[in-house]
Coordinates of C-alpha atoms in Angstrom, one line a residue:
M1 CA 2.0 20.4 -24.9
A2 CA 3.9 18.9 -27.7
Q3 CA 2.1 18.3 -30.9
Q4 CA 2.0 14.8 -32.2
S5 CA 3.1 14.4 -35.8
D6 CA 3.3 11.5 -38.2
N7 CA 6.3 9.4 -37.3
P8 CA 7.3 6.9 -40.0
F9 CA 9.9 5.4 -37.5
R10 CA 7.4 4.5 -34.7
S11 CA 7.6 0.8 -35.2
M12 CA 11.4 0.7 -35.7
T13 CA 14.4 0.5 -33.4
I14 CA 17.1 3.0 -33.0
R15 CA 20.4 1.1 -32.8
C16 CA 24.0 1.5 -32.1
L17 CA 27.1 -0.6 -32.6
K18 CA 27.6 -3.1 -29.7
T19 CA 31.1 -1.7 -29.3
Q20 CA 29.6 1.7 -28.5
Q21 CA 27.2 0.6 -25.8
S22 CA 29.6 1.6 -23.0
D23 CA 29.8 5.1 -24.5
Y24 CA 26.1 5.4 -24.3
D25 CA 26.1 4.1 -20.7
E26 CA 28.9 6.5 -19.7
Y27 CA 27.7 9.7 -21.4
C28 CA 23.9 9.4 -21.1
Q29 CA 22.0 10.1 -17.9
A30 CA 19.3 7.6 -18.7
G31 CA 19.0 5.0 -15.9
Q32 CA 21.6 6.7 -13.7
K33 CA 22.0 9.5 -11.2
S34 CA 22.1 12.7 -13.1
R35 CA 25.6 14.2 -13.5
P36 CA 25.3 16.5 -16.5
D37 CA 29.0 17.5 -16.3
R38 CA 30.1 13.9 -16.8
S39 CA 27.1 12.6 -18.7
P40 CA 25.9 15.5 -20.8
F41 CA 23.2 13.7 -22.8
P42 CA 19.9 13.3 -20.9
R43 CA 18.8 10.4 -23.1
K44 CA 20.5 7.8 -25.3
V45 CA 18.7 9.1 -28.3
D46 CA 20.4 12.5 -27.7
L47 CA 23.9 11.0 -28.1
W48 CA 22.6 9.0 -31.1
F49 CA 21.2 12.1 -32.7
A50 CA 24.4 14.1 -32.0
G51 CA 26.4 11.4 -33.7
L52 CA 24.0 11.3 -36.7
S53 CA 24.1 15.1 -37.1
L54 CA 27.9 15.2 -36.9
A55 CA 28.3 12.4 -39.4
A56 CA 25.9 14.0 -41.8
R57 CA 27.6 17.3 -41.6
K58 CA 31.1 15.8 -42.1
K59 CA 29.9 13.3 -44.7
L60 CA 31.6 10.5 -42.7
V61 CA 29.8 7.6 -44.4
K62 CA 29.2 6.4 -47.9
P63 CA 26.2 4.2 -48.9
A64 CA 28.5 1.2 -49.4
D65 CA 29.8 1.6 -45.8
L66 CA 26.3 1.2 -44.4
E67 CA 25.9 -2.2 -46.1
K68 CA 28.9 -3.5 -44.2
L69 CA 27.1 -3.2 -40.9
K70 CA 25.9 -6.6 -39.9
K71 CA 22.7 -6.9 -37.8
N72 CA 24.6 -8.9 -35.1
E73 CA 27.0 -6.0 -34.7
M74 CA 24.2 -3.7 -33.7
A75 CA 22.4 -3.3 -30.4
D76 CA 19.0 -1.8 -29.7
I77 CA 18.9 1.5 -27.9
I78 CA 15.3 2.6 -27.9
S79 CA 12.1 2.5 -29.9
G80 CA 11.4 4.9 -32.8
D81 CA 8.3 5.9 -30.8
I82 CA 10.6 8.5 -29.2
F83 CA 9.9 10.7 -32.2
N84 CA 6.1 10.7 -31.8
T85 CA 6.1 14.0 -29.9
D86 CA 9.3 15.5 -31.3
G87 CA 8.5 15.5 -35.0
W88 CA 11.4 17.7 -35.9
Q89 CA 13.8 14.9 -35.3
A90 CA 11.9 12.5 -37.6
Q91 CA 11.8 15.3 -40.2
A92 CA 15.5 15.9 -39.8
I93 CA 16.2 12.1 -40.3
M94 CA 14.1 12.3 -43.5
L95 CA 16.0 15.3 -44.8
I96 CA 19.4 13.7 -44.0
A97 CA 18.3 10.5 -45.8
I98 CA 17.2 12.5 -48.9
A99 CA 20.6 14.3 -49.0
F100 CA 22.4 11.0 -48.4
E101 CA 20.6 9.1 -51.2
E102 CA 20.3 12.2 -53.4
N103 CA 16.8 11.0 -54.1
L104 CA 13.5 12.2 -52.7
K105 CA 12.0 8.7 -53.2
V106 CA 13.9 7.4 -50.1
I107 CA 11.1 8.9 -48.0
L108 CA 8.8 6.1 -49.3
N109 CA 11.1 3.6 -47.5
P110 CA 11.2 4.4 -43.7
R111 CA 13.3 1.3 -43.1
R112 CA 16.0 2.6 -45.4
M113 CA 15.9 6.0 -43.8
M114 CA 16.4 4.5 -40.4
D115 CA 19.2 2.3 -41.6
I116 CA 20.9 5.4 -43.0
A117 CA 20.4 7.2 -39.7
N118 CA 21.7 4.3 -37.6
G119 CA 24.7 4.0 -39.8
L120 CA 25.5 7.7 -39.7
A121 CA 25.0 7.7 -35.9
A122 CA 27.4 4.8 -35.5
A123 CA 30.0 6.7 -37.6
G124 CA 29.5 9.9 -35.7
V125 CA 29.4 8.8 -32.1
P126 CA 33.2 8.0 -31.9
Y127 CA 33.8 11.7 -32.9
I128 CA 31.4 12.9 -30.2
V129 CA 33.1 10.7 -27.6
K130 CA 36.5 12.1 -28.8
M131 CA 35.1 15.6 -28.3
L132 CA 33.9 14.8 -24.8
N133 CA 37.3 13.6 -23.8
E134 CA 39.6 16.2 -25.6
G135 CA 40.4 19.1 -23.3
S136 CA 41.1 19.7 -19.7
E137 CA 37.5 20.4 -18.5
S138 CA 34.7 18.0 -17.7
P139 CA 33.1 16.3 -20.7
I140 CA 30.2 18.7 -21.1
W141 CA 32.6 21.7 -21.4
N142 CA 34.9 19.8 -23.7
L143 CA 32.0 19.0 -26.0
S144 CA 30.8 22.6 -25.8
D145 CA 34.2 23.9 -26.8
A146 CA 34.5 21.4 -29.7
F147 CA 31.1 22.3 -31.0
E148 CA 31.9 26.0 -30.8
K149 CA 35.0 25.4 -32.9
L150 CA 33.1 23.2 -35.4
L151 CA 30.3 25.7 -35.9
Q152 CA 32.8 28.6 -36.3
L153 CA 34.3 26.7 -39.3
G154 CA 31.0 26.9 -41.1
P155 CA 30.9 25.7 -44.7
V156 CA 34.5 26.8 -45.3
T157 CA 36.5 24.7 -47.7
E158 CA 39.8 23.1 -46.6
E159 CA 41.7 25.5 -48.9
Q160 CA 39.9 28.5 -47.3
A161 CA 40.7 27.2 -43.8
I162 CA 44.4 26.9 -44.7
Q163 CA 44.4 30.5 -46.1
N164 CA 42.8 31.7 -42.9
Q165 CA 45.4 30.0 -40.8
L166 CA 48.2 31.5 -42.9
A167 CA 46.6 35.0 -42.7
E168 CA 46.4 34.7 -38.9
A169 CA 50.0 33.5 -38.7
L170 CA 51.2 36.4 -40.8
Y171 CA 49.1 38.9 -38.8
D172 CA 50.8 37.6 -35.6
L173 CA 54.2 38.4 -37.0

């Protein structure tokens, strides 16, 4: 049985851009017949969290960019109560917010943390959707391949990546 933890986001709403609602409908199994090969995310929060994680890893958004998101451009996905039993996700959101703000005091403002998370997820979901569609396989396998490549890169700098490509090219000669 899952252990309940303190969830600072329990009374908040997880949101997405209205323009992304069709992506959530297409790639999430919630409310439809399960087809994991075409809709690899069991819940909408799973796609949202994947977008959040990717955007945080790639540093896709700056604080000023989040302020541009207007409330009327956003749509509700699900209640923050979803994190009541999975405390690790709430903790991850807190850690991402701290890194994003470069200030530990952000944890005193759950609304700000959720705004950061919603903004990052909105920035990351288009990349996830792109990963789902790039390749010749079904979306779940395309995503798996894309994540494998992403994780293999690790924290390599762009210069190191170019050097590695050159080394591989020279080796192939």
